[in-house]
Short mmCIF file of C-alpha atoms in Angstrom, two decimals:
data_model
loop_
_atom_site.label_atom_id
_atom_site.label_comp_id
_atom_site.label_asym_id
_atom_site.label_seq_id
_atom_site.Cartn_x
_atom_site.Cartn_y
_atom_site.Cartn_z
CA MET A 1 1.30 349.09 117.45
CA THR A 2 -0.24 353.08 116.86
CA PHE A 3 -1.49 355.55 114.68
CA GLU A 4 1.82 356.71 114.07
CA GLN A 5 2.44 353.37 111.46
CA LEU A 6 -0.70 354.05 109.43
CA ILE A 7 -1.15 353.66 106.00
CA PRO A 8 -2.65 356.03 104.50
CA ALA A 9 -2.27 358.88 107.11
CA PRO A 10 -5.26 358.98 108.75
CA ASN A 11 -6.29 363.02 109.39
CA SER A 12 -6.71 362.92 112.85
CA ALA A 13 -5.53 360.72 115.32
CA ARG A 14 -4.52 360.70 118.91
CA TRP A 15 -4.17 359.03 122.44
CA VAL A 16 -7.51 358.50 123.86
CA ALA A 17 -5.69 358.67 127.09
CA SER A 18 -2.29 360.41 128.33
CA THR A 19 -0.97 357.71 128.85
CA PRO A 20 -0.74 354.93 125.75
CA GLY A 21 -2.22 351.95 126.57
CA SER A 22 -3.75 349.24 124.37
CA LEU A 23 -6.89 346.74 124.82
CA PRO A 24 -6.10 342.88 124.96
CA LEU A 25 -8.01 341.16 122.76
CA ASP A 26 -9.37 337.42 122.92
CA GLN A 27 -11.15 334.40 122.40
CA GLU A 28 -13.29 336.18 124.77
CA THR A 29 -13.71 338.99 122.89
CA VAL A 30 -16.83 339.70 120.32
CA LEU A 31 -18.43 341.56 117.44
CA ARG A 32 -21.38 343.51 117.51
CA ALA A 33 -22.00 345.06 113.82
CA LEU A 34 -25.08 347.26 114.31
CA PRO A 35 -27.21 347.53 111.28
CA GLY A 36 -25.77 348.33 107.96
CA THR A 37 -22.71 346.72 108.49
CA GLU A 38 -22.98 342.51 108.79
CA GLY A 39 -20.71 342.76 105.15
CA VAL A 40 -17.94 344.18 107.81
CA ALA A 41 -18.45 341.95 110.17
CA ARG A 42 -18.08 339.24 107.33
CA TRP A 43 -15.08 340.71 106.29
CA LEU A 44 -13.78 340.72 109.98
CA ARG A 45 -14.26 337.56 110.61
CA ALA A 46 -12.60 335.87 107.39
CA THR A 47 -9.70 338.32 107.35
CA VAL A 48 -8.67 339.40 110.91
CA GLY A 49 -10.31 335.97 112.07
CA ALA A 50 -8.06 334.18 109.82
CA ALA A 51 -5.06 335.53 110.83
CA THR A 52 -4.95 335.85 114.49
CA GLY A 53 -7.06 333.29 115.11
CA LEU A 54 -9.50 335.22 117.14
CA ARG A 55 -12.93 333.72 117.20
CA LEU A 56 -15.09 337.68 117.43
CA ALA A 57 -18.20 335.85 117.87
CA ASP A 58 -21.63 337.65 118.05
CA ALA A 59 -22.64 339.64 120.85
CA PRO A 60 -25.63 338.23 122.85
CA GLU A 61 -28.73 339.71 122.26
CA GLY A 62 -29.53 343.50 123.64
CA GLU A 63 -28.10 347.10 124.03
CA ALA A 64 -25.20 348.17 122.28
CA GLY A 65 -21.54 347.43 124.70
CA GLY A 66 -23.68 346.44 127.54
CA GLY A 67 -22.67 342.69 127.81
CA GLY A 68 -19.47 344.43 130.32
CA GLU A 69 -17.46 342.03 127.81
CA ARG A 70 -14.44 343.17 125.02
CA SER A 71 -16.30 344.02 122.07
CA VAL A 72 -16.01 345.10 118.23
CA GLU A 73 -18.62 346.96 117.71
CA LEU A 74 -19.78 348.07 114.09
CA ARG A 75 -21.89 350.83 113.61
CA VAL A 76 -23.52 353.32 110.51
CA ASP A 77 -23.75 357.23 112.39
CA PRO A 78 -25.79 358.94 109.55
CA GLY A 79 -23.95 361.72 110.90
CA LEU A 80 -20.76 361.18 109.13
CA ALA A 81 -20.19 361.34 105.43
CA ALA A 82 -20.20 358.72 103.44
CA GLU A 83 -17.30 357.61 103.11
CA ALA A 84 -15.73 358.48 106.73
CA TYR A 85 -15.52 357.11 110.04
CA ARG A 86 -14.38 357.24 113.62
CA LEU A 87 -12.04 354.75 115.33
CA THR A 88 -12.67 354.87 118.14
CA VAL A 89 -10.80 352.31 121.13
CA GLU A 90 -12.38 352.70 124.90
CA GLU A 91 -12.20 350.48 128.29
CA ASP A 92 -13.97 347.79 126.61
CA THR A 93 -14.46 348.29 122.99
CA VAL A 94 -13.50 349.18 119.98
CA ARG A 95 -15.70 351.11 118.11
CA ILE A 96 -15.74 352.23 114.37
CA GLU A 97 -18.88 354.33 113.10
CA GLY A 98 -18.94 355.07 109.22
CA GLY A 99 -21.07 357.46 107.69
CA SER A 100 -21.88 354.16 106.02
CA ALA A 101 -21.13 350.57 105.55
CA ALA A 102 -18.27 351.76 103.08
CA GLY A 103 -16.95 354.66 105.99
CA VAL A 104 -17.21 351.00 108.15
CA PHE A 105 -15.54 349.76 106.06
CA TRP A 106 -12.31 351.73 106.58
CA GLY A 107 -11.94 352.33 109.94
CA ALA A 108 -12.18 348.56 110.18
CA GLN A 109 -9.40 347.85 107.34
CA THR A 110 -7.61 351.04 110.09
CA PHE A 111 -8.29 348.28 113.01
CA ARG A 112 -6.14 346.11 110.80
CA GLN A 113 -3.71 347.58 110.91
CA LEU A 114 -3.52 348.90 114.25
CA LEU A 115 -3.40 345.08 115.06
CA GLY A 116 -0.15 344.64 113.65
CA PRO A 117 1.74 343.33 110.19
CA ASP A 118 1.17 339.98 111.18
CA ALA A 119 -2.95 340.11 111.24
CA PHE A 120 -2.63 340.90 107.34
CA ARG A 121 -1.55 337.29 106.90
CA ARG A 122 -3.52 333.91 106.25
CA ALA A 123 -3.79 332.08 109.41
CA PRO A 124 -1.72 332.60 112.88
CA LEU A 125 2.26 332.29 113.40
CA ASP A 126 0.72 331.32 116.40
CA PRO A 127 -2.18 330.28 117.77
CA ALA A 128 -2.00 331.28 121.19
CA ALA A 129 -0.73 334.69 121.10
CA ALA A 130 -2.56 337.67 122.53
CA TRP A 131 -3.10 340.36 121.06
CA SER A 132 -4.14 343.67 121.38
CA VAL A 133 -4.97 347.34 119.92
CA PRO A 134 -3.65 350.63 121.26
CA ARG A 135 -5.95 352.74 122.75
CA VAL A 136 -7.00 355.66 120.27
CA ALA A 137 -9.03 357.89 118.28
CA VAL A 138 -8.81 358.16 114.68
CA GLU A 139 -11.17 361.00 112.93
CA ASP A 140 -10.86 360.65 109.37
CA ALA A 141 -12.17 361.14 105.84
CA PRO A 142 -11.39 361.23 102.02
CA ARG A 143 -10.09 363.90 100.20
CA PHE A 144 -11.92 362.12 96.64
CA ARG A 145 -14.71 359.67 96.03
CA TRP A 146 -12.40 358.26 92.95
CA ARG A 147 -9.42 357.42 94.64
CA GLY A 148 -8.27 354.18 91.77
CA MET A 149 -5.90 352.27 90.25
CA MET A 150 -6.05 351.30 86.24
CA LEU A 151 -4.87 347.32 85.50
CA ASP A 152 -4.49 346.49 81.81
CA VAL A 153 -4.57 342.55 81.67
CA SER A 154 -4.51 342.66 77.38
CA ARG A 155 -1.27 343.27 77.42
CA HIS A 156 -0.33 340.33 79.84
CA PHE A 157 -3.25 338.24 80.92
CA MET A 158 -3.91 338.46 85.00
CA PRO A 159 -6.31 335.45 86.12
CA LYS A 160 -8.96 335.78 87.51
CA ASP A 161 -7.52 334.73 91.25
CA GLY A 162 -4.23 337.17 90.75
CA VAL A 163 -7.50 340.52 89.80
CA LEU A 164 -9.24 339.80 93.29
CA ARG A 165 -5.68 339.22 95.01
CA TYR A 166 -5.87 343.35 93.57
CA LEU A 167 -8.56 343.58 94.82
CA ASP A 168 -7.50 342.80 98.76
CA LEU A 169 -4.44 345.63 98.37
CA LEU A 170 -6.55 348.27 97.38
CA ALA A 171 -9.02 347.73 99.98
CA ALA A 172 -6.42 347.37 101.95
CA HIS A 173 -5.20 350.53 101.12
CA LYS A 174 -9.50 352.58 101.11
CA LEU A 175 -8.40 352.49 97.74
CA ASN A 176 -11.95 352.59 96.01
CA VAL A 177 -12.03 352.37 92.23
CA PHE A 178 -11.33 349.61 89.53
CA HIS A 179 -10.75 350.56 86.51
CA PHE A 180 -10.32 347.52 84.40
CA HIS A 181 -8.99 347.48 81.00
CA LEU A 182 -10.50 344.88 79.32
CA THR A 183 -9.83 344.91 75.23
CA ASP A 184 -6.43 346.42 73.54
CA ASP A 185 -4.90 345.08 70.29
CA GLN A 186 -2.92 342.48 72.13
CA GLY A 187 -5.80 340.73 73.54
CA TRP A 188 -10.30 340.92 74.40
CA ARG A 189 -10.62 339.52 77.69
CA VAL A 190 -14.18 339.49 78.62
CA GLU A 191 -16.96 337.17 77.36
CA ILE A 192 -19.63 338.90 75.44
CA LYS A 193 -21.65 335.78 74.62
CA ARG A 194 -23.65 337.31 71.27
CA HIS A 195 -20.07 337.48 69.92
CA PRO A 196 -18.05 334.07 70.55
CA ARG A 197 -15.22 335.19 68.08
CA LEU A 198 -13.77 338.04 70.30
CA THR A 199 -13.25 335.31 72.58
CA GLU A 200 -12.01 332.78 71.06
CA VAL A 201 -9.95 333.99 68.52
CA GLY A 202 -9.00 337.65 70.22
CA SER A 203 -7.81 336.19 73.81
CA TRP A 204 -4.78 334.93 72.45
CA ARG A 205 -1.91 336.00 70.60
CA ALA A 206 0.76 333.33 69.27
CA ARG A 207 3.59 335.05 70.97
CA SER A 208 4.62 338.07 72.23
CA LYS A 209 7.31 341.34 72.72
CA TRP A 210 9.70 340.46 75.01
CA GLY A 211 10.65 343.72 75.93
CA HIS A 212 10.21 347.39 74.77
CA ARG A 213 8.65 347.28 71.26
CA PHE A 214 12.33 348.28 69.59
CA SER A 215 13.61 344.74 71.23
CA PRO A 216 14.42 341.91 69.50
CA LEU A 217 13.74 339.47 71.37
CA TRP A 218 10.66 337.32 71.68
CA GLU A 219 8.36 334.92 73.93
CA GLU A 220 7.26 331.64 71.30
CA ARG A 221 4.39 330.69 72.80
CA PRO A 222 0.89 331.33 72.57
CA HIS A 223 -0.70 334.01 74.99
CA GLY A 224 -3.42 334.71 76.35
CA GLY A 225 -7.12 334.31 78.79
CA PHE A 226 -10.01 335.74 79.21
CA TYR A 227 -13.07 335.94 82.29
CA THR A 228 -16.16 334.39 81.77
CA GLN A 229 -19.31 336.37 82.64
CA GLU A 230 -19.97 334.49 85.31
CA ASP A 231 -15.52 335.36 86.67
CA ILE A 232 -16.63 339.19 85.88
CA ARG A 233 -20.48 338.53 88.62
CA GLU A 234 -17.00 337.11 90.38
CA ILE A 235 -15.14 339.94 89.93
CA VAL A 236 -17.56 342.04 90.43
CA ALA A 237 -19.55 340.98 93.54
CA TYR A 238 -16.27 341.10 95.37
CA ALA A 239 -14.80 344.31 94.90
CA ASP A 240 -18.82 345.02 96.28
CA SER A 241 -17.87 343.14 99.51
CA LEU A 242 -14.35 345.45 100.01
CA HIS A 243 -16.94 348.91 98.42
CA ILE A 244 -14.84 348.96 95.33
CA ALA A 245 -16.20 349.88 92.44
CA VAL A 246 -14.75 347.24 88.71
CA VAL A 247 -15.47 350.34 85.64
CA PRO A 248 -14.90 348.26 82.57
CA GLU A 249 -12.31 349.43 79.79
CA ILE A 250 -13.66 348.65 76.35
CA GLU A 251 -11.52 350.35 73.20
CA ILE A 252 -13.05 352.74 70.81
CA PRO A 253 -12.23 353.17 68.01
CA GLY A 254 -8.50 352.65 68.29
CA HIS A 255 -6.58 350.19 70.18
CA SER A 256 -9.00 347.66 68.49
CA GLN A 257 -7.07 344.57 66.32
CA ALA A 258 -7.90 341.75 68.80
CA ALA A 259 -11.62 342.94 67.76
CA ILE A 260 -10.84 343.29 64.02
CA SER A 261 -9.05 339.91 63.37
CA ALA A 262 -12.41 337.86 65.36
CA TYR A 263 -14.54 340.68 63.33
CA PRO A 264 -12.88 341.57 60.33
CA HIS A 265 -16.17 344.04 59.35
CA LEU A 266 -14.45 346.10 62.00
CA GLY A 267 -12.31 347.52 60.39
CA ASN A 268 -11.42 349.81 57.54
CA THR A 269 -11.78 347.04 54.93
CA ASP A 270 -11.09 349.34 51.78
CA VAL A 271 -8.33 349.45 52.83
CA VAL A 272 -6.63 346.83 54.89
CA ASP A 273 -7.11 343.75 54.48
CA THR A 274 -8.68 343.01 56.96
CA GLY A 275 -8.86 338.68 57.28
CA SER A 276 -5.72 338.69 57.71
CA LEU A 277 -5.62 341.22 60.02
CA THR A 278 -4.06 338.32 63.91
CA VAL A 279 -4.67 339.17 67.60
CA TRP A 280 -1.23 341.73 67.95
CA ASP A 281 2.07 340.68 68.82
CA THR A 282 4.08 343.65 70.11
CA TRP A 283 3.38 346.94 72.09
CA GLY A 284 2.82 350.70 70.66
CA VAL A 285 0.19 352.27 68.34
CA ASN A 286 -1.47 350.16 65.87
CA PRO A 287 -2.82 351.66 62.96
CA ASN A 288 -5.75 349.18 62.86
CA VAL A 289 -8.77 351.20 64.01
CA LEU A 290 -12.42 350.11 63.59
CA ALA A 291 -14.56 351.41 61.11
CA PRO A 292 -17.22 354.93 61.53
CA THR A 293 -20.18 353.14 59.75
CA GLU A 294 -23.84 352.13 61.51
CA GLU A 295 -23.07 348.24 61.15
CA VAL A 296 -19.32 348.92 63.15
CA LEU A 297 -22.45 351.04 66.18
CA ARG A 298 -24.46 348.17 66.25
CA PHE A 299 -22.34 345.47 66.81
CA TYR A 300 -20.61 347.74 69.92
CA GLU A 301 -23.66 348.58 71.11
CA GLY A 302 -24.30 344.71 71.26
CA VAL A 303 -21.19 344.83 73.22
CA PHE A 304 -22.57 346.92 75.93
CA GLU A 305 -25.35 345.86 76.20
CA GLU A 306 -23.86 342.40 77.63
CA VAL A 307 -20.94 344.31 80.01
CA LEU A 308 -23.68 346.57 81.43
CA ASP A 309 -24.94 343.30 82.40
CA LEU A 310 -22.38 342.40 84.02
CA PHE A 311 -20.76 345.60 85.65
CA PRO A 312 -23.30 347.65 88.14
CA SER A 313 -20.65 350.90 87.94
CA THR A 314 -21.63 354.28 86.68
CA PHE A 315 -18.80 354.94 85.13
CA ILE A 316 -17.97 352.88 81.38
CA HIS A 317 -15.07 354.04 80.42
CA VAL A 318 -14.31 354.05 76.17
CA GLY A 319 -10.99 354.50 75.90
CA GLY A 320 -10.33 357.23 72.88
CA ASP A 321 -6.78 357.12 73.00
CA GLU A 322 -4.17 356.81 70.61
CA CYS A 323 -6.41 356.38 67.28
CA PRO A 324 -4.83 357.15 64.11
CA LYS A 325 -6.37 358.77 61.68
CA ASP A 326 -4.73 357.38 59.06
CA GLN A 327 -6.89 355.00 58.13
CA TRP A 328 -10.34 356.98 57.30
CA LYS A 329 -8.28 359.38 55.38
CA ALA A 330 -7.61 357.06 52.90
CA SER A 331 -10.73 355.49 52.73
CA ALA A 332 -14.02 356.38 50.65
CA THR A 333 -16.20 355.08 53.23
CA ALA A 334 -14.73 356.90 56.21
CA GLN A 335 -14.70 360.53 54.18
CA ALA A 336 -18.08 360.03 52.92
CA ARG A 337 -19.49 359.96 56.17
CA ILE A 338 -17.31 363.00 57.23
CA LYS A 339 -19.72 364.52 54.50
CA GLU A 340 -22.48 363.05 55.27
CA LEU A 341 -22.30 363.94 58.94
CA GLY A 342 -20.53 367.41 58.31
CA VAL A 343 -17.76 366.93 60.79
CA GLU A 344 -14.34 368.37 60.65
CA GLY A 345 -12.80 365.03 59.89
CA GLU A 346 -11.00 362.96 61.43
CA ASP A 347 -11.34 363.93 64.85
CA GLY A 348 -14.67 365.16 64.24
CA LEU A 349 -14.64 361.81 63.04
CA GLN A 350 -13.79 360.39 66.04
CA SER A 351 -15.79 362.57 68.14
CA TRP A 352 -19.04 361.15 66.48
CA PHE A 353 -17.95 357.72 67.44
CA ILE A 354 -17.96 359.24 71.56
CA ARG A 355 -20.43 361.65 71.15
CA HIS A 356 -22.87 358.34 70.11
CA PHE A 357 -21.50 356.26 72.86
CA ASP A 358 -22.11 359.03 75.33
CA GLN A 359 -25.67 359.78 74.29
CA TRP A 360 -26.26 355.62 74.27
CA LEU A 361 -24.77 355.55 77.60
CA THR A 362 -26.79 358.18 79.12
CA ALA A 363 -29.57 357.10 77.67
CA ARG A 364 -28.90 353.63 80.10
CA GLY A 365 -28.33 356.13 83.22
CA ARG A 366 -24.40 355.45 82.62
CA ARG A 367 -21.69 358.20 82.17
CA LEU A 368 -18.96 357.83 79.01
CA ILE A 369 -15.39 357.90 80.40
CA GLY A 370 -12.70 358.69 78.15
CA TRP A 371 -8.63 358.98 77.85
CA ASP A 372 -8.31 363.06 77.34
CA GLU A 373 -7.99 362.39 73.41
CA ILE A 374 -11.94 362.49 73.65
CA LEU A 375 -11.33 366.20 73.87
CA GLU A 376 -9.75 365.92 69.71
CA GLY A 377 -13.44 367.36 67.87
CA GLY A 378 -15.18 368.84 70.80
CA LEU A 379 -16.29 366.59 74.37
CA ALA A 380 -19.25 365.31 73.92
CA GLU A 381 -21.43 366.61 76.88
CA GLY A 382 -22.00 364.57 79.74
CA ALA A 383 -18.36 362.74 79.02
CA THR A 384 -15.72 362.83 82.23
CA VAL A 385 -12.29 362.53 81.19
CA SER A 386 -9.18 360.06 82.26
CA SER A 387 -6.28 363.15 81.65
CA TRP A 388 -3.46 361.18 81.81
CA ARG A 389 -0.97 363.03 79.25
CA GLY A 390 -0.24 365.19 81.85
CA TYR A 391 -2.71 367.92 82.42
CA ARG A 392 -3.98 370.16 80.05
CA GLY A 393 -6.51 367.89 79.65
CA GLY A 394 -7.71 368.02 82.95
CA ILE A 395 -7.44 371.51 83.59
CA ALA A 396 -9.94 372.07 79.48
CA ALA A 397 -11.97 369.86 81.23
CA ALA A 398 -12.71 371.41 83.72
CA ARG A 399 -13.01 374.69 82.69
CA SER A 400 -15.68 373.37 80.10
CA GLY A 401 -17.68 371.89 83.06
CA HIS A 402 -16.14 368.10 82.94
CA ASP A 403 -15.56 366.05 85.74
CA VAL A 404 -11.50 365.08 85.22
CA ILE A 405 -9.97 361.47 86.88
CA MET A 406 -6.37 363.25 87.06
CA CYS A 407 -3.64 360.29 86.20
CA PRO A 408 -0.52 361.96 84.48
CA GLU A 409 1.99 359.45 83.23
CA GLN A 410 4.89 362.12 84.09
CA HIS A 411 3.79 361.60 87.59
CA VAL A 412 1.27 357.95 88.26
CA TYR A 413 2.48 355.94 85.20
CA LEU A 414 3.50 353.05 87.78
CA ASP A 415 5.52 351.38 83.90
CA HIS A 416 7.43 353.82 84.31
CA ARG A 417 11.23 352.73 86.23
CA GLN A 418 11.79 353.51 89.21
CA ASP A 419 15.07 353.22 89.54
CA GLY A 420 17.83 355.06 87.16
CA GLY A 421 20.16 351.79 88.20
CA PRO A 422 21.44 349.45 85.69
CA ASP A 423 19.62 347.00 87.44
CA GLU A 424 16.20 347.55 86.61
CA PRO A 425 13.62 345.61 84.82
CA MET A 426 12.48 346.57 81.41
CA PRO A 427 13.81 349.82 81.79
CA ILE A 428 10.21 351.89 80.91
CA GLY A 429 10.11 356.27 80.55
CA PHE A 430 11.09 358.56 83.60
CA VAL A 431 12.14 357.68 86.39
CA ARG A 432 9.14 358.41 89.20
CA THR A 433 10.32 357.04 92.87
CA LEU A 434 8.61 356.66 96.43
CA GLU A 435 9.60 360.53 96.93
CA ASP A 436 7.61 361.79 93.25
CA VAL A 437 4.95 359.62 93.80
CA TYR A 438 4.17 360.76 97.04
CA ARG A 439 4.74 364.93 96.06
CA PHE A 440 2.42 364.02 93.09
CA GLU A 441 -0.53 366.47 92.90
CA PRO A 442 -3.41 365.71 91.26
CA VAL A 443 -5.53 368.80 91.56
CA PRO A 444 -3.72 371.98 89.69
CA ALA A 445 -2.81 375.44 91.17
CA GLU A 446 -4.53 377.32 88.44
CA LEU A 447 -7.31 375.69 88.70
CA THR A 448 -10.61 377.93 90.05
CA GLU A 449 -12.45 376.15 93.41
CA GLU A 450 -14.85 375.36 90.66
CA GLU A 451 -13.16 374.29 88.63
CA ALA A 452 -11.16 371.95 90.46
CA ALA A 453 -14.21 370.47 92.06
CA HIS A 454 -14.22 369.09 88.61
CA VAL A 455 -11.80 366.74 89.25
CA ILE A 456 -13.32 363.86 91.70
CA GLY A 457 -10.81 361.83 91.75
CA THR A 458 -6.59 360.40 90.94
CA GLN A 459 -5.62 357.17 90.20
CA ALA A 460 -2.10 355.38 89.45
CA ASN A 461 -2.33 353.53 85.85
CA VAL A 462 -0.24 349.95 85.07
CA TRP A 463 -0.02 349.09 81.98
CA THR A 464 1.72 345.27 81.15
CA GLU A 465 3.85 345.40 78.50
CA VAL A 466 6.43 343.94 80.02
CA MET A 467 5.14 343.39 83.14
CA GLU A 468 4.89 339.09 81.85
CA HIS A 469 3.22 337.75 85.64
CA GLN A 470 2.19 338.83 89.11
CA GLY A 471 5.84 339.36 89.80
CA ARG A 472 6.11 342.01 87.88
CA VAL A 473 3.33 343.63 88.91
CA ASP A 474 3.27 343.37 91.98
CA TYR A 475 7.65 344.81 91.52
CA GLN A 476 6.28 347.96 89.92
CA VAL A 477 3.02 348.57 92.19
CA PHE A 478 4.68 348.46 95.28
CA PRO A 479 5.25 350.08 97.08
CA ARG A 480 4.91 353.67 95.36
CA LEU A 481 0.59 352.50 95.40
CA ALA A 482 1.31 353.24 99.17
CA ALA A 483 2.42 356.39 98.52
CA PHE A 484 -0.16 357.55 96.07
CA SER A 485 -2.98 355.87 98.19
CA GLU A 486 -1.58 358.71 100.52
CA VAL A 487 -2.36 361.13 98.05
CA ALA A 488 -5.48 360.29 96.77
CA TRP A 489 -7.14 359.78 100.45
CA GLY A 490 -5.71 362.96 102.45
CA THR A 491 -5.82 366.02 102.51
CA LEU A 492 -1.11 367.02 102.29
CA PRO A 493 0.06 370.01 102.05
CA ALA A 494 1.56 370.93 99.30
CA PRO A 495 4.14 369.00 97.36
CA ALA A 496 7.44 370.12 98.00
CA GLU A 497 6.57 370.66 101.05
CA ARG A 498 5.18 367.13 102.57
CA ASP A 499 7.24 364.97 105.61
CA PHE A 500 8.71 362.16 103.49
CA ALA A 501 10.89 361.30 105.89
CA ASP A 502 7.66 360.78 107.80
CA PHE A 503 6.32 358.40 104.76
CA GLU A 504 9.79 356.42 104.50
CA ARG A 505 9.51 355.67 108.07
CA ARG A 506 6.06 354.48 108.33
CA MET A 507 6.39 352.42 105.21
CA GLY A 508 9.26 351.07 107.51
CA THR A 509 6.45 349.45 108.87
CA HIS A 510 4.64 348.67 105.50
CA TYR A 511 6.51 346.58 104.26
CA ALA A 512 6.57 344.27 107.28
CA ARG A 513 2.00 344.53 106.08
CA LEU A 514 3.16 343.71 102.50
CA ASP A 515 5.52 340.73 103.75
CA ALA A 516 3.45 339.60 104.94
CA LEU A 517 0.94 339.99 102.34
CA GLY A 518 2.80 338.39 99.81
CA VAL A 519 4.03 340.98 97.71
CA ASP A 520 6.75 340.70 95.50
CA TYR A 521 7.52 344.84 95.34
CA ARG A 522 10.63 346.47 94.59
CA ARG A 523 12.40 346.54 97.67
CA PRO A 524 14.13 350.09 98.46
CA SER A 525 18.14 348.56 97.91
CA GLY A 526 16.65 347.95 94.34
CA PRO A 527 16.06 344.53 92.80
CA LEU A 528 16.25 341.10 93.84
CA PRO A 529 17.93 338.98 91.53
CA TYR A 530 15.32 337.50 90.20
CA GLN A 531 13.55 340.43 89.26
CA GLN A 532 15.69 341.59 87.05
CA ARG A 533 16.28 341.23 83.00
CA PRO A 534 19.52 341.72 82.14
CA GLY A 535 20.26 342.55 78.94
CA VAL A 536 16.20 342.66 77.37
CA LEU A 537 15.58 346.48 75.80
CA GLY A 538 13.25 348.86 77.59
CA ARG A 539 13.02 352.74 76.91
CA PRO A 540 13.93 354.36 79.78
CA ILE A 541 13.83 358.14 79.11
CA GLU A 542 17.01 360.44 81.05
CA GLY A 543 16.06 363.53 83.07
CA PRO A 544 12.86 364.93 85.59
CA PRO A 545 8.91 364.31 83.65
CA PRO A 546 7.44 367.65 82.12
CA ASN A 547 4.89 368.77 83.71
CA VAL A 548 2.63 369.30 81.61
#
């Protein structure tokens, strides 16, 4: 294994000597963790140690590298950028230095790749196997500070163990943000102690649409689940050990039927019999939205107080997308509110809703982030925008001085189908191949350098309407998340100039890593028989996606 198979590709990698060679590792190889790297050392022993059978015992006390034994040395170098790392395999030492513990951790992930695909297993295939690492020098740093994946657990719930597994998969690809989509019309997934019916009622639906919302098929069994506050704390702590920030999303004011079904007074009671609503069992844009009342604001302030206690993330996502205004137009309460506030119509009312929580979160040292519909009616002062409908919302936000996460659905929605063939399971949206994702560029060329600096990162989104279990999520996410990770990490040439052939060559080794990790990815040859869903209606869109 050499640096020529790494994903994401590093900024700089070379052989240490003119003649390629390797450093053998054995049971006498020690691990020297200098101050600030103790967590990375624990991770190395728990993962690489378990896969290889190497003990990686503590190095003897004394000066770094002074014992003469083979060693893996971890060190924080304040001279490097926080997430930058330098990995050097010398005569008897693997030295991993980072600008912070996070940088050291990303270097350790590269070290794991250099050991070969079997280093990604849970236990050694052969306890007597010999291990070695090539004598290389790698210097690397990420392009973006936000390199994320959003996972929707509202449409189909993923149990806690599956979430922890996905954090491992993100870390293996040097992604550092897990956007946790916890609430929607089809299920409320986080325990809120002061409002217990959110999970008692709101976390279960009686049945689920099978396929696209126009499909005639149903899965006639209850679906649901939620994370206790203890589960959330465990997920956040585990993510933190992997240097991943967990950004929770609590949807307001749209996508709220699950919450309204639990607490009918949250809805527009003067136009809808909210007491008859249940957790939604199909997909699409739901007309039942929150009422713009002080009572609703107080309710969600209580929700967010508990959310802030659970999630230390600076960013708190409030959704803000796909909020139909029909009920507000018909509601005397909403119309009176518009007059009272002096805002411009229903869009102004939504902006008022978002601005309230922007100020509320700012007062508590947090930052609001929402989908690009929060631009409608005026953008809240401190808001960051997740630009999903294309580039346009992100461009507008960046030009007005707001930070942006670029995640346009036409490019990095991983629920979109991977191929145009007839065997793709429940085909949704545009064809987005591995190569298409590899050629995605997060920063639009029309932005000035100053405006482009507001694009603080990029994110791939995974909506799970037609992903009924973990295997289906794997199929949609991989291998495309590997291509996305290289886009998010590296400074690549212009899309048309990127060397996809080289990436595809490196994927030959990466597929073996995914196999070792047990990832149920889409094979280059197409879906395996059990991955297909014959006869289940999707929503394929033909032709190339618009670049909007």
